[in-house]
Short mmCIF file of C-alpha atoms and ligand atoms in Angstrom, two decimals:
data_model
loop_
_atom_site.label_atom_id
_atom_site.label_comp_id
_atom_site.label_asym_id
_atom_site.label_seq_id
_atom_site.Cartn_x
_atom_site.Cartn_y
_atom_site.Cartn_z
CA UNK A 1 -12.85 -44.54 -35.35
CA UNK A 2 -15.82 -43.86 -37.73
CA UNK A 3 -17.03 -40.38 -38.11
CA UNK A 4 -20.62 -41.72 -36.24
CA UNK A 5 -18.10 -42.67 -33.60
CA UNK A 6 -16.89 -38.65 -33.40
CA UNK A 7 -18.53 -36.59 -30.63
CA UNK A 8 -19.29 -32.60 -31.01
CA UNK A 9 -21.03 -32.58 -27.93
CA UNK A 10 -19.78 -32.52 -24.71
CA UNK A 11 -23.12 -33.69 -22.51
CA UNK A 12 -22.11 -31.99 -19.24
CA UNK A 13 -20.02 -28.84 -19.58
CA UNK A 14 -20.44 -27.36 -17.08
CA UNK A 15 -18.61 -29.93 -15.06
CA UNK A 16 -15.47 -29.32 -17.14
CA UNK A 17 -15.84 -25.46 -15.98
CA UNK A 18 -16.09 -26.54 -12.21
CA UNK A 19 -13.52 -29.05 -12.51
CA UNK A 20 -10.85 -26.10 -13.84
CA UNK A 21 -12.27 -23.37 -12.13
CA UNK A 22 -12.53 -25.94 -8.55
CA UNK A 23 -8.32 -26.98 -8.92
CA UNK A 24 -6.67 -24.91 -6.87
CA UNK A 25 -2.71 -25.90 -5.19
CA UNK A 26 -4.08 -27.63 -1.74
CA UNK A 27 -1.64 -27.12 0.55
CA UNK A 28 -2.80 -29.02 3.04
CA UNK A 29 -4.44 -32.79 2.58
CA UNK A 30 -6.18 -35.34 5.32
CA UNK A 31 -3.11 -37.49 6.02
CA UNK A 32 -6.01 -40.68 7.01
CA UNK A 33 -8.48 -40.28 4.30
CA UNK A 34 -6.80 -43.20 2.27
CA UNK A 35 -7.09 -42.85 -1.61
CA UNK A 36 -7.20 -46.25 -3.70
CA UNK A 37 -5.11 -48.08 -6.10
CA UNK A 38 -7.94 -48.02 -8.61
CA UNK A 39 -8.53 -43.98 -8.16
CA UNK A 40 -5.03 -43.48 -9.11
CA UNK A 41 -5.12 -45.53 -12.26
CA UNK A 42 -7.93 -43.78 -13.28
CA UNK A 43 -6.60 -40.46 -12.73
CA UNK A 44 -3.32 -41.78 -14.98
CA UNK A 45 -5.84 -43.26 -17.37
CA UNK A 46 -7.25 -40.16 -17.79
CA UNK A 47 -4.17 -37.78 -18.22
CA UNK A 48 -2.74 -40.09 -20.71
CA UNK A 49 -5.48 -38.87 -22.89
CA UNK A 50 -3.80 -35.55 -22.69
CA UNK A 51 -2.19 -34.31 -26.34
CA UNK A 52 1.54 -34.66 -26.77
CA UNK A 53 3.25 -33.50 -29.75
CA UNK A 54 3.61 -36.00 -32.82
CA UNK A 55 2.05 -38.41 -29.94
CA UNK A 56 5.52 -39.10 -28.06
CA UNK A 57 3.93 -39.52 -24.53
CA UNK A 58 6.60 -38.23 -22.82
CA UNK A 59 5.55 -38.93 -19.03
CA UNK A 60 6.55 -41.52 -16.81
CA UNK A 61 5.22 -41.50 -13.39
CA UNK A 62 6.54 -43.19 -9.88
CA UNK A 63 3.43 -43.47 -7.12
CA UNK A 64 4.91 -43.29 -3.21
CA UNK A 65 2.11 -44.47 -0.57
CA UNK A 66 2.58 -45.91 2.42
CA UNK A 67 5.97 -46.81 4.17
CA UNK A 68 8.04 -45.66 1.01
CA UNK A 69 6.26 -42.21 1.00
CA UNK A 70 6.90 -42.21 4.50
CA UNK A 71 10.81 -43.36 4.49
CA UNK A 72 11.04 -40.38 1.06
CA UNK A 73 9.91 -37.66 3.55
CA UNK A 74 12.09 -38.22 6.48
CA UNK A 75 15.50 -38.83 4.17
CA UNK A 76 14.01 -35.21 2.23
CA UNK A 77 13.17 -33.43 5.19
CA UNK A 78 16.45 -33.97 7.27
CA UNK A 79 18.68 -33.14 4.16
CA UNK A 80 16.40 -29.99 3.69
CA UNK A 81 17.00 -28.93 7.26
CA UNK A 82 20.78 -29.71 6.93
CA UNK A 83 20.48 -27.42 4.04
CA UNK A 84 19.00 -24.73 6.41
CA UNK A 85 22.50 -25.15 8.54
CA UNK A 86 24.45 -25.30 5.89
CA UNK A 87 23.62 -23.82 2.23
CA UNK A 88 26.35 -25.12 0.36
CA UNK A 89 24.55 -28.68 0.96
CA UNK A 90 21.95 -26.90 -1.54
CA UNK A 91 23.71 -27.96 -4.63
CA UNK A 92 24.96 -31.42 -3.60
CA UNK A 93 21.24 -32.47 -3.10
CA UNK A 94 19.28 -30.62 -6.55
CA UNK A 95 20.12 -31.01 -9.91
CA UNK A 96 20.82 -27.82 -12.04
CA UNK A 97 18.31 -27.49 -14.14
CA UNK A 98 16.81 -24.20 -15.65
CA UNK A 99 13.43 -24.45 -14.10
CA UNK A 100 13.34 -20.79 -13.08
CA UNK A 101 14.83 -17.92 -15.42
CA UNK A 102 18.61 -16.96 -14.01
CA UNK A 103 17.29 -13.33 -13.66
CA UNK A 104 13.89 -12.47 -12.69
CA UNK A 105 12.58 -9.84 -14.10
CA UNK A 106 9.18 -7.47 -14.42
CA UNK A 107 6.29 -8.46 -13.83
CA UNK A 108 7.09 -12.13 -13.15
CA UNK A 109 9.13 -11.51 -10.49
CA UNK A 110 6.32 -9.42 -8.72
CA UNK A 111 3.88 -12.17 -9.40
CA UNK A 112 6.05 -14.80 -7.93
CA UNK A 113 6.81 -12.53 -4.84
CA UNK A 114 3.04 -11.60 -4.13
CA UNK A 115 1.96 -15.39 -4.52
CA UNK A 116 5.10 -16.04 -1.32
CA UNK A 117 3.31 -12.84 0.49
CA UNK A 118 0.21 -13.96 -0.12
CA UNK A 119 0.10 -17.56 0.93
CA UNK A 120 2.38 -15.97 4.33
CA UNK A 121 -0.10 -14.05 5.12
CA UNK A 122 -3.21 -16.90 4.90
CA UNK A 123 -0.52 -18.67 7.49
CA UNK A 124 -0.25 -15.67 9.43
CA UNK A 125 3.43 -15.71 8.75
CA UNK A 126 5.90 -12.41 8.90
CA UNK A 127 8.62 -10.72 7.13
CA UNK A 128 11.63 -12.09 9.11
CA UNK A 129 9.94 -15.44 10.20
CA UNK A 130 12.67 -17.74 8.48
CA UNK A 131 12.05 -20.49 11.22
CA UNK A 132 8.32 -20.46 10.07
CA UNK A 133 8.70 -19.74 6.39
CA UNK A 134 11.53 -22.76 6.59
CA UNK A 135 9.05 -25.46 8.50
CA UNK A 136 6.27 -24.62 5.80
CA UNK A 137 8.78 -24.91 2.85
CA UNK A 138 9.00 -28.10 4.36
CA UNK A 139 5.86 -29.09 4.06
CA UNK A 140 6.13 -29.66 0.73
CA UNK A 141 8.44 -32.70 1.57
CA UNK A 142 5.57 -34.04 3.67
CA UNK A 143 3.64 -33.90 0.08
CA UNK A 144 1.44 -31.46 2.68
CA UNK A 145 0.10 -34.32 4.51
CA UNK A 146 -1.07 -36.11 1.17
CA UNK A 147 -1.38 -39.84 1.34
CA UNK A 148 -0.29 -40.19 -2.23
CA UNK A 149 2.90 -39.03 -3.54
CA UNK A 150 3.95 -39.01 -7.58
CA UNK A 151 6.93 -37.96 -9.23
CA UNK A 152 7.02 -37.45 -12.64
CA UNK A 153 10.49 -37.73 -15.08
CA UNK A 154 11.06 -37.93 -18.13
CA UNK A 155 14.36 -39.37 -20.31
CA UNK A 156 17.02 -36.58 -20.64
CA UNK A 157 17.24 -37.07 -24.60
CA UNK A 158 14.08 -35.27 -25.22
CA UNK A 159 13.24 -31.30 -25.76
CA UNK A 160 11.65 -28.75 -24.67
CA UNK A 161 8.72 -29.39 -26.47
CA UNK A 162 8.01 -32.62 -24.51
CA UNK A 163 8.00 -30.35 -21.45
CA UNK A 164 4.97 -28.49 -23.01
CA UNK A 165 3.44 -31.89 -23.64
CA UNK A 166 3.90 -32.51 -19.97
CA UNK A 167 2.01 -29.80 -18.63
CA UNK A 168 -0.80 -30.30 -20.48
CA UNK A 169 -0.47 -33.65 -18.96
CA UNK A 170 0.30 -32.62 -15.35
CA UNK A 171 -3.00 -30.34 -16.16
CA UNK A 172 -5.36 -33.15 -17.11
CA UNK A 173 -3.95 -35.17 -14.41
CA UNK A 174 -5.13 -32.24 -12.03
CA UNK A 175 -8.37 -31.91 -13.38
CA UNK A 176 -9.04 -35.82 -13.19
CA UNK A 177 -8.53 -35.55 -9.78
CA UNK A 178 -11.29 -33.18 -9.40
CA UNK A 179 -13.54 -35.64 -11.14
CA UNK A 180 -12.51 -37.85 -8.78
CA UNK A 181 -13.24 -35.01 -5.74
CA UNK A 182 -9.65 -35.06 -5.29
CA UNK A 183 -7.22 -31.93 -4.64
CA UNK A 184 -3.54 -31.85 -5.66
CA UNK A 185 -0.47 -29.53 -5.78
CA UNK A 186 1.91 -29.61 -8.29
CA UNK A 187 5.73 -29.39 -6.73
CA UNK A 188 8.62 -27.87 -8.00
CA UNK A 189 10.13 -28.40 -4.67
CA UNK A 190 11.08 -31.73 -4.99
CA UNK A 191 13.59 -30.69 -7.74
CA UNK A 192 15.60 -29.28 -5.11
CA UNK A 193 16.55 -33.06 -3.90
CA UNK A 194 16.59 -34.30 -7.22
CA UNK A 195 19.53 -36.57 -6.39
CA UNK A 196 17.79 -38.06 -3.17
CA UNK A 197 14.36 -38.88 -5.11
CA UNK A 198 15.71 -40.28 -8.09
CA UNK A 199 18.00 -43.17 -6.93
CA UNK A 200 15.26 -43.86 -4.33
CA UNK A 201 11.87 -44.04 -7.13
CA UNK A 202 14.09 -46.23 -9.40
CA UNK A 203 14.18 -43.69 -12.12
CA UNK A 204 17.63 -43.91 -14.37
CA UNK A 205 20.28 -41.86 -14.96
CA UNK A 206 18.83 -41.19 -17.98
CA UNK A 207 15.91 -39.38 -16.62
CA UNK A 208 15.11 -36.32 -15.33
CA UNK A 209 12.83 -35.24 -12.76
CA UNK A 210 10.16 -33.12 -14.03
CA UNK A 211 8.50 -32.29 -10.81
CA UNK A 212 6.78 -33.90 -7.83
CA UNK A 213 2.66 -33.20 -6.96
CA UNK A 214 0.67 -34.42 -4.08
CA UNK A 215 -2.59 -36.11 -4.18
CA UNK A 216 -5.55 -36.71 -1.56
CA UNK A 217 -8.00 -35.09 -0.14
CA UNK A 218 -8.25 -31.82 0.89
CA UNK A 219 -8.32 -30.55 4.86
CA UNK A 220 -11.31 -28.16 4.60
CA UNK A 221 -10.52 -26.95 8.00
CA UNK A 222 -6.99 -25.93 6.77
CA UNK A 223 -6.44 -21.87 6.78
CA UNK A 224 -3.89 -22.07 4.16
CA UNK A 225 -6.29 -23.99 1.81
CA UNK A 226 -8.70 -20.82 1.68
CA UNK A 227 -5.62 -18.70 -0.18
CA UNK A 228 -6.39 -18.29 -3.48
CA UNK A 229 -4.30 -16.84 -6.47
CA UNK A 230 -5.23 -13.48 -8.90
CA UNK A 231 -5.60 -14.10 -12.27
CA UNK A 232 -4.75 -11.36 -15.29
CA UNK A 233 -7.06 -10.09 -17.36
CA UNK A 234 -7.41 -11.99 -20.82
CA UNK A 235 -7.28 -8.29 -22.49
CA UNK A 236 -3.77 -8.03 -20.49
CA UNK A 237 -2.70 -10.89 -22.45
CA UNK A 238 -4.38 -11.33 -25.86
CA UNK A 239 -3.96 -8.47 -28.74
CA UNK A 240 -6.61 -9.49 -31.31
CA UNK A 241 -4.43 -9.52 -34.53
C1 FMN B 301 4.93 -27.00 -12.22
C2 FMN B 301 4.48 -26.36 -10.93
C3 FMN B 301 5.26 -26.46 -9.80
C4 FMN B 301 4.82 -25.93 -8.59
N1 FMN B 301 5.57 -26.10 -7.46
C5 FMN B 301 5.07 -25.75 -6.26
C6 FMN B 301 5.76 -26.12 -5.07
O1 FMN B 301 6.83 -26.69 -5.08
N2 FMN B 301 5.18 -25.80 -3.89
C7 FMN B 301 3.98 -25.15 -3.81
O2 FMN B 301 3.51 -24.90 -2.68
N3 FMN B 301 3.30 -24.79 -4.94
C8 FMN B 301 3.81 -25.10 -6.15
N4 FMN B 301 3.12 -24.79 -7.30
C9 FMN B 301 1.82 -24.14 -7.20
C10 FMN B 301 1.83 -22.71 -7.73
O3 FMN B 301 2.36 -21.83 -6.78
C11 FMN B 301 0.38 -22.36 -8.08
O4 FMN B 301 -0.03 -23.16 -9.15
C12 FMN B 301 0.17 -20.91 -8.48
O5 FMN B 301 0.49 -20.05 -7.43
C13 FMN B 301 -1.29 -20.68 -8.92
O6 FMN B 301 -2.16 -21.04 -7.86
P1 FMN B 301 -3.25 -22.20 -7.98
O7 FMN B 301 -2.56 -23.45 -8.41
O8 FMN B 301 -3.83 -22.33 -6.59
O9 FMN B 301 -4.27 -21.77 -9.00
C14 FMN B 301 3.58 -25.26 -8.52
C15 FMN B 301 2.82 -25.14 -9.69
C16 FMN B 301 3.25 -25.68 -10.88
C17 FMN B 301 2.39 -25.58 -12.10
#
């Protein structure tokens, strides 16, 4: 690249602003609204512009449309409600993994517990409504409806740092998708059945599953889709040093 070649300017910045401040975790997508090969690679084209440290590129991606998104969400969905009979089926399905601390504590833990009450209540569901709060944890092995379905890994031999490197590429991936007038949500839930997605993407034993994410468009209609999440102050934060 030439220095001519570097750009200062961003021409339209204001559609970076909307495309952040638009992304929000769509919980619920149009199932029949069909999303094409050539959006996706664009979207992945995109994101793999995203910054990774000393350039290692750490994602690798599996797509699920179709009849194997399909045939992933009905072997998911009746080990998840096996799990609900039976809890000690928990561990034989997830990997152990780290992805949340081993003991909660202040103010994280009251975050996390006001973003569950919160997206109950847009679903009008109560304290002590485990059929209900069970069927919409389950929606998250429907991929909420979404036509698309990715998983993300990445190879077991790497650090933590290339798990900063893929947020910022799970975040760029997000934001394509607005550019695209796509919604996604990004799913931790699929780490629960780890050991069901990975033999059935492909993926090695040498991989990892980062996390799954849905992808479509979003059902405007939806009440849960109108829940949206608090933000901190940056002066709760930032100390200027
Ligand atoms: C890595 C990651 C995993 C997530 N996993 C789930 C999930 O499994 N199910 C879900 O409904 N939301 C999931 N979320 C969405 C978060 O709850 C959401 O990002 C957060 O509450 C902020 O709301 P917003 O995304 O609407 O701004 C996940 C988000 C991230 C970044």
């Amino acid at each position: 690249m030439t220095m001519s070649q570097v750009k200062t300017v961003v021409q339209d910045s204001a559609s970076v602003v909307s495309a952040i401040e638009s992304r929000f975790s769509c919980r619920a997508f149009l199932p029949d609204k069909p999303v094409t090969r050539q959006q996706i690679d664009e979207i992945l084209r995109i994101a793999s512009c995203s910054a990774s440290s000393t350039n290692t590129q750490p994602w690798k991606v599996y797509v699920l449309q179709g009849d194997r998104r399909d045939a992933l969400v009905e072997e998911v969905c009746a080990a998840h409600d096996a799990t609900s009979a039976d809890s000690s089926l928990t561990a034989e399905y997830g990997e152990v993994d780290g992805y949340y601390p081993a003991q909660w504590v202040s103010p994280y833990i009251d975050r996390r517990r006001d973003n569950g009450w919160g997206l109950y209540g847009a679903l009008g569901i109560g304290k002590g409504e485990k059929d209900k709060m069970h069927a919409q944890a389950q929606r998250n092995y429907r991929f909420f409806d979404a036509p698309v379905g990715l998983m993300f890994t990445m190879e077991r031999v790497m650090g933590r740092g290339s798990l900063i490197d893929y947020g910022m590429f799970l975040q760029t991936l997000m934001l394509a998708a607005r550019a695209l007038g796509l919604h996604t949500c990004p799913q931790a839930a699929w780490n629960n059945c780890a050991k069901i997605v990975m033999p059935f993407i492909g993926a090695g034993s040498n991989e990892i599953l980062v996390c799954g994410m849905a992808l479509g468009y979003a059902d405007e209609s939806a009440p849960v889709n109108t829940y949206r999440t608090p933000r901190e102050t940056v002066e709760s934060f930032t100390r200027w040093v």
